[in-house]
mmCIF file of C-alpha atoms in Angstrom:
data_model
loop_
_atom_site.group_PDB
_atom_site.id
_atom_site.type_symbol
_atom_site.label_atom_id
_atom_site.label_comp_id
_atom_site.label_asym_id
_atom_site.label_seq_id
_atom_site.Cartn_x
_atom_site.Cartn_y
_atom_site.Cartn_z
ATOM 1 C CA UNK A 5 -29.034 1.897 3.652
ATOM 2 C CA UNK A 6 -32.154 0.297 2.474
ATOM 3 C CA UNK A 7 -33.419 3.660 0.610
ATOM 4 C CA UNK A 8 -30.560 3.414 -1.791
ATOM 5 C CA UNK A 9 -32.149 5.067 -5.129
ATOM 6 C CA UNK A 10 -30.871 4.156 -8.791
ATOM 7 C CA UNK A 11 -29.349 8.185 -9.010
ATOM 8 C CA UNK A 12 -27.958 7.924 -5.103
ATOM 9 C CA UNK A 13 -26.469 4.582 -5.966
ATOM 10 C CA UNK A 14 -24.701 6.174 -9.172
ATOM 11 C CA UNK A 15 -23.328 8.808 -7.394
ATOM 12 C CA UNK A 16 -21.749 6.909 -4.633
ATOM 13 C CA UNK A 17 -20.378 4.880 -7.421
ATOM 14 C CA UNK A 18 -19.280 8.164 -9.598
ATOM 15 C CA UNK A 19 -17.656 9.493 -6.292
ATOM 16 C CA UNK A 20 -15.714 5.932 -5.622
ATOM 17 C CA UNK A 21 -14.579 6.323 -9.018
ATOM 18 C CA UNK A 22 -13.174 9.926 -8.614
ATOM 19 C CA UNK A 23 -11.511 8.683 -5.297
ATOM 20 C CA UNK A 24 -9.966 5.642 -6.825
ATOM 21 C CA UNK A 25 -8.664 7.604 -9.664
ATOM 22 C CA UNK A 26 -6.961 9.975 -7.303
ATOM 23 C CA UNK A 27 -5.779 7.857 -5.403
ATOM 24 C CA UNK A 28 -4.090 5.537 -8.279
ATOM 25 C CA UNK A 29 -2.852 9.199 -9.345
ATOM 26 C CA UNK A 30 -1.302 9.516 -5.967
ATOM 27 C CA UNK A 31 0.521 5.499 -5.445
ATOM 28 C CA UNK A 32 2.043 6.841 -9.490
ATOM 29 C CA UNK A 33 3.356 9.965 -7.995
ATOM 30 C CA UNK A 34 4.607 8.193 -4.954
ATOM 31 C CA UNK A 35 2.478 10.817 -2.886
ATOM 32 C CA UNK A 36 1.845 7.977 0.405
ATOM 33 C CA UNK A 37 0.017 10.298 2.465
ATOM 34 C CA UNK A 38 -2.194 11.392 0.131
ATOM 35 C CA UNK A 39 -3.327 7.361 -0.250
ATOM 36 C CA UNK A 40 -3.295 7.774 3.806
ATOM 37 C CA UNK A 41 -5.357 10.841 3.374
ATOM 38 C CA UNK A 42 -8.158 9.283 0.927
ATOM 39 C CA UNK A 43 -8.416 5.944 2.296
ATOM 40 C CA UNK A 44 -11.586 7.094 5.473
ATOM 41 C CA UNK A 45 -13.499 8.635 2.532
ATOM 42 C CA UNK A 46 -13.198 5.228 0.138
ATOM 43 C CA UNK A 47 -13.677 2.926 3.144
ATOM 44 C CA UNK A 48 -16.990 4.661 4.000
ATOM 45 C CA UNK A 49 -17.695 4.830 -0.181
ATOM 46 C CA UNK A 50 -17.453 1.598 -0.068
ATOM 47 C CA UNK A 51 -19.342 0.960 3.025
ATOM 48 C CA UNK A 52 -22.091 2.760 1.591
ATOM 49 C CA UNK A 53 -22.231 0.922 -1.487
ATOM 50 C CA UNK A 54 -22.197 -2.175 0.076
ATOM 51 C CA UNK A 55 -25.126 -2.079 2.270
ATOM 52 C CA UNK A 56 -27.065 -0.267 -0.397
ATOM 53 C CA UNK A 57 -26.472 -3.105 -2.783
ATOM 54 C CA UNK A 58 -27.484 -5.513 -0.276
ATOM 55 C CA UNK A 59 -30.320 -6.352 -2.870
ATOM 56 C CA UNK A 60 -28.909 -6.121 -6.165
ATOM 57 C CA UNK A 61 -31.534 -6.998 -8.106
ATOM 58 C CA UNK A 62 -33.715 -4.182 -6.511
ATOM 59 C CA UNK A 63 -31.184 -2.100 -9.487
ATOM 60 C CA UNK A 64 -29.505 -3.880 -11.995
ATOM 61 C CA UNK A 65 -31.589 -6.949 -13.807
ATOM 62 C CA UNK A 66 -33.707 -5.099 -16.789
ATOM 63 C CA UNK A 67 -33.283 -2.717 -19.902
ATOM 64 C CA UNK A 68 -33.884 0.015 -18.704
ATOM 65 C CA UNK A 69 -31.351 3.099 -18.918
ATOM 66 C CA UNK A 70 -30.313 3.310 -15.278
ATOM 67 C CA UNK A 71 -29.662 0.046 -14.628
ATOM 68 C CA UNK A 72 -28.028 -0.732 -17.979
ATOM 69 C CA UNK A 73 -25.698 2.588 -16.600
ATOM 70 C CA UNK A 74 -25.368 1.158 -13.380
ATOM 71 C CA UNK A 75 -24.046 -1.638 -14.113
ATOM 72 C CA UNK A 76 -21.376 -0.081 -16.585
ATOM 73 C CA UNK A 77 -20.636 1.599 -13.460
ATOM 74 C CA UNK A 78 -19.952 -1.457 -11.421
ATOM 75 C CA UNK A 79 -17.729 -2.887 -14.121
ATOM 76 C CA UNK A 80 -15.845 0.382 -14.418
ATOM 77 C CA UNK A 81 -15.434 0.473 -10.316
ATOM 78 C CA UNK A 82 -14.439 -3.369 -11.033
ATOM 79 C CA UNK A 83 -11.257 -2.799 -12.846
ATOM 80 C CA UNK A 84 -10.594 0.732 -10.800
ATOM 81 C CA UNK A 85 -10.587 -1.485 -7.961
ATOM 82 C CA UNK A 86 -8.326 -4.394 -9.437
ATOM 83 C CA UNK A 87 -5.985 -1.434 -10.626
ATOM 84 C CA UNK A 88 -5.614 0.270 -7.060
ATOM 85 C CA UNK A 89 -5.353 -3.451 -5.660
ATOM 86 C CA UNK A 90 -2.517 -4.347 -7.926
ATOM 87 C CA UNK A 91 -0.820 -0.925 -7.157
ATOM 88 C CA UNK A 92 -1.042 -0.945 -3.231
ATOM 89 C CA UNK A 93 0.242 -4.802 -3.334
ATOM 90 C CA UNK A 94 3.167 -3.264 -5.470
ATOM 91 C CA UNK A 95 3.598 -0.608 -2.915
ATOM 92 C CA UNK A 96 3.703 -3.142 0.123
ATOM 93 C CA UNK A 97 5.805 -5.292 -1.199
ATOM 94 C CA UNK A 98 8.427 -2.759 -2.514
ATOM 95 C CA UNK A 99 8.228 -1.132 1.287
ATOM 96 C CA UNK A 100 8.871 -4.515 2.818
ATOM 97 C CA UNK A 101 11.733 -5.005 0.216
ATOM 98 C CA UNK A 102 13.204 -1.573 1.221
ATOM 99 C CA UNK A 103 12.950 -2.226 4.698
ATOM 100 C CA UNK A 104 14.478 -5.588 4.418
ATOM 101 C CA UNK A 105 17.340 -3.599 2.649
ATOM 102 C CA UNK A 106 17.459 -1.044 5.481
ATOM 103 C CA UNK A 107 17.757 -3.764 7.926
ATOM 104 C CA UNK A 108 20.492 -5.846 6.346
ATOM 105 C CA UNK A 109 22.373 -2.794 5.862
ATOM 106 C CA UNK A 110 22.161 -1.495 9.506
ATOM 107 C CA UNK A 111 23.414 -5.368 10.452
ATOM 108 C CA UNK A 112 26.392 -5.306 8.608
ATOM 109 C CA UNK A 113 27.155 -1.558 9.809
ATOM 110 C CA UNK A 114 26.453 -2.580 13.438
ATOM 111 C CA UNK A 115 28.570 -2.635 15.982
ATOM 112 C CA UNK A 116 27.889 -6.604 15.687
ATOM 113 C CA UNK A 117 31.630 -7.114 14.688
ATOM 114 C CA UNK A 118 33.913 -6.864 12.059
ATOM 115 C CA UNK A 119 33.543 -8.699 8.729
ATOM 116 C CA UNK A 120 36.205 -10.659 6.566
ATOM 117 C CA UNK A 121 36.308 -10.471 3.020
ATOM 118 C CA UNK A 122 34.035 -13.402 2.474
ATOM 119 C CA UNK A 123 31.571 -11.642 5.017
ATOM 120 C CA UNK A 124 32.293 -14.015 8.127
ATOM 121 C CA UNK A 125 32.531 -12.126 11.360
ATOM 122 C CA UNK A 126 36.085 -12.278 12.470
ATOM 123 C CA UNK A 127 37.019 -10.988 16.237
ATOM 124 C CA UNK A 128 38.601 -8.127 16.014
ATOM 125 C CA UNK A 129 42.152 -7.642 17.296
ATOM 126 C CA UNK A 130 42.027 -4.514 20.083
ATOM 127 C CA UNK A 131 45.379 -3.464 19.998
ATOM 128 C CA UNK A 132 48.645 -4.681 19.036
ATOM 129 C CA UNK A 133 50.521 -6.332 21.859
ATOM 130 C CA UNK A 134 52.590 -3.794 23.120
ATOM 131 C CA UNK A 135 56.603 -4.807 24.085
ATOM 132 C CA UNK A 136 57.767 -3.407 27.212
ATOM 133 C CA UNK A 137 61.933 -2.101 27.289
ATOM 134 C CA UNK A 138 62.064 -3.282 30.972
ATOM 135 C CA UNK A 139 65.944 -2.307 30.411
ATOM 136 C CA UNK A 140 66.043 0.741 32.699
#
């Protein structure tokens, strides 16, 4: 987007902000399909951003107010960013934890075999052989 303005750019970068804040609101509450939900709208946010800031310093070198504001902008969206990173890394590693669980669990419940007490699979005995009175 090579028309990018100073006040277009600052609201892409206000509305990245709102999403990022939601959706760090939603990985806190546990709320997964809301992060499902919100990540089209921050993937094309960001999309936008990036090809509008294809040139930075078309907006950010000098004094003046807008691009001293965007760039406070770009830090803030800098450490949003690191904070929904960390969280989602969290998230995925917790889910492959729980999964791991999930599976180990549904091993040793299989019908795999039976386990001794030390958890080595022993075979398991059918039945009882069964005497016969052949005495009739």
């Amino acid at each position: 987007m090579s028309d990018l303005t100073p006040t277009r750019a600052a609201l892409l970068m206000d509305q990245l902000a709102r999403l990022l804040r939601d959706e760090i609101a939603a990985i806190g509450q546990g709320q997964l399909a809301r992060v499902e939900e919100l990540y089209p709208r921050k993937a094309e946010l960001l999309g936008e951003i990036e090809a509008g800031f294809g040139q930075p310093e078309k907006f950010l070198p000098g004094s003046d107010p807008a691009a001293v504001s965007l760039r406070a902008k770009l830090e803030e969206l800098r450490g949003l960013i690191q904070t929904d990173l960390q969280l989602l890394q969290r998230m995925t590693e917790a889910t492959g934890a729980v999964a791991k669980e999930i599976d180990r669990i549904r091993d040793r419940q299989s019908l795999r075999g039976l386990y001794d007490r030390e958890g080595a699979t022993k075979t398991p005995d059918v039945s009882q052989p069964q005497r016969l009175d052949q005495s009739i």
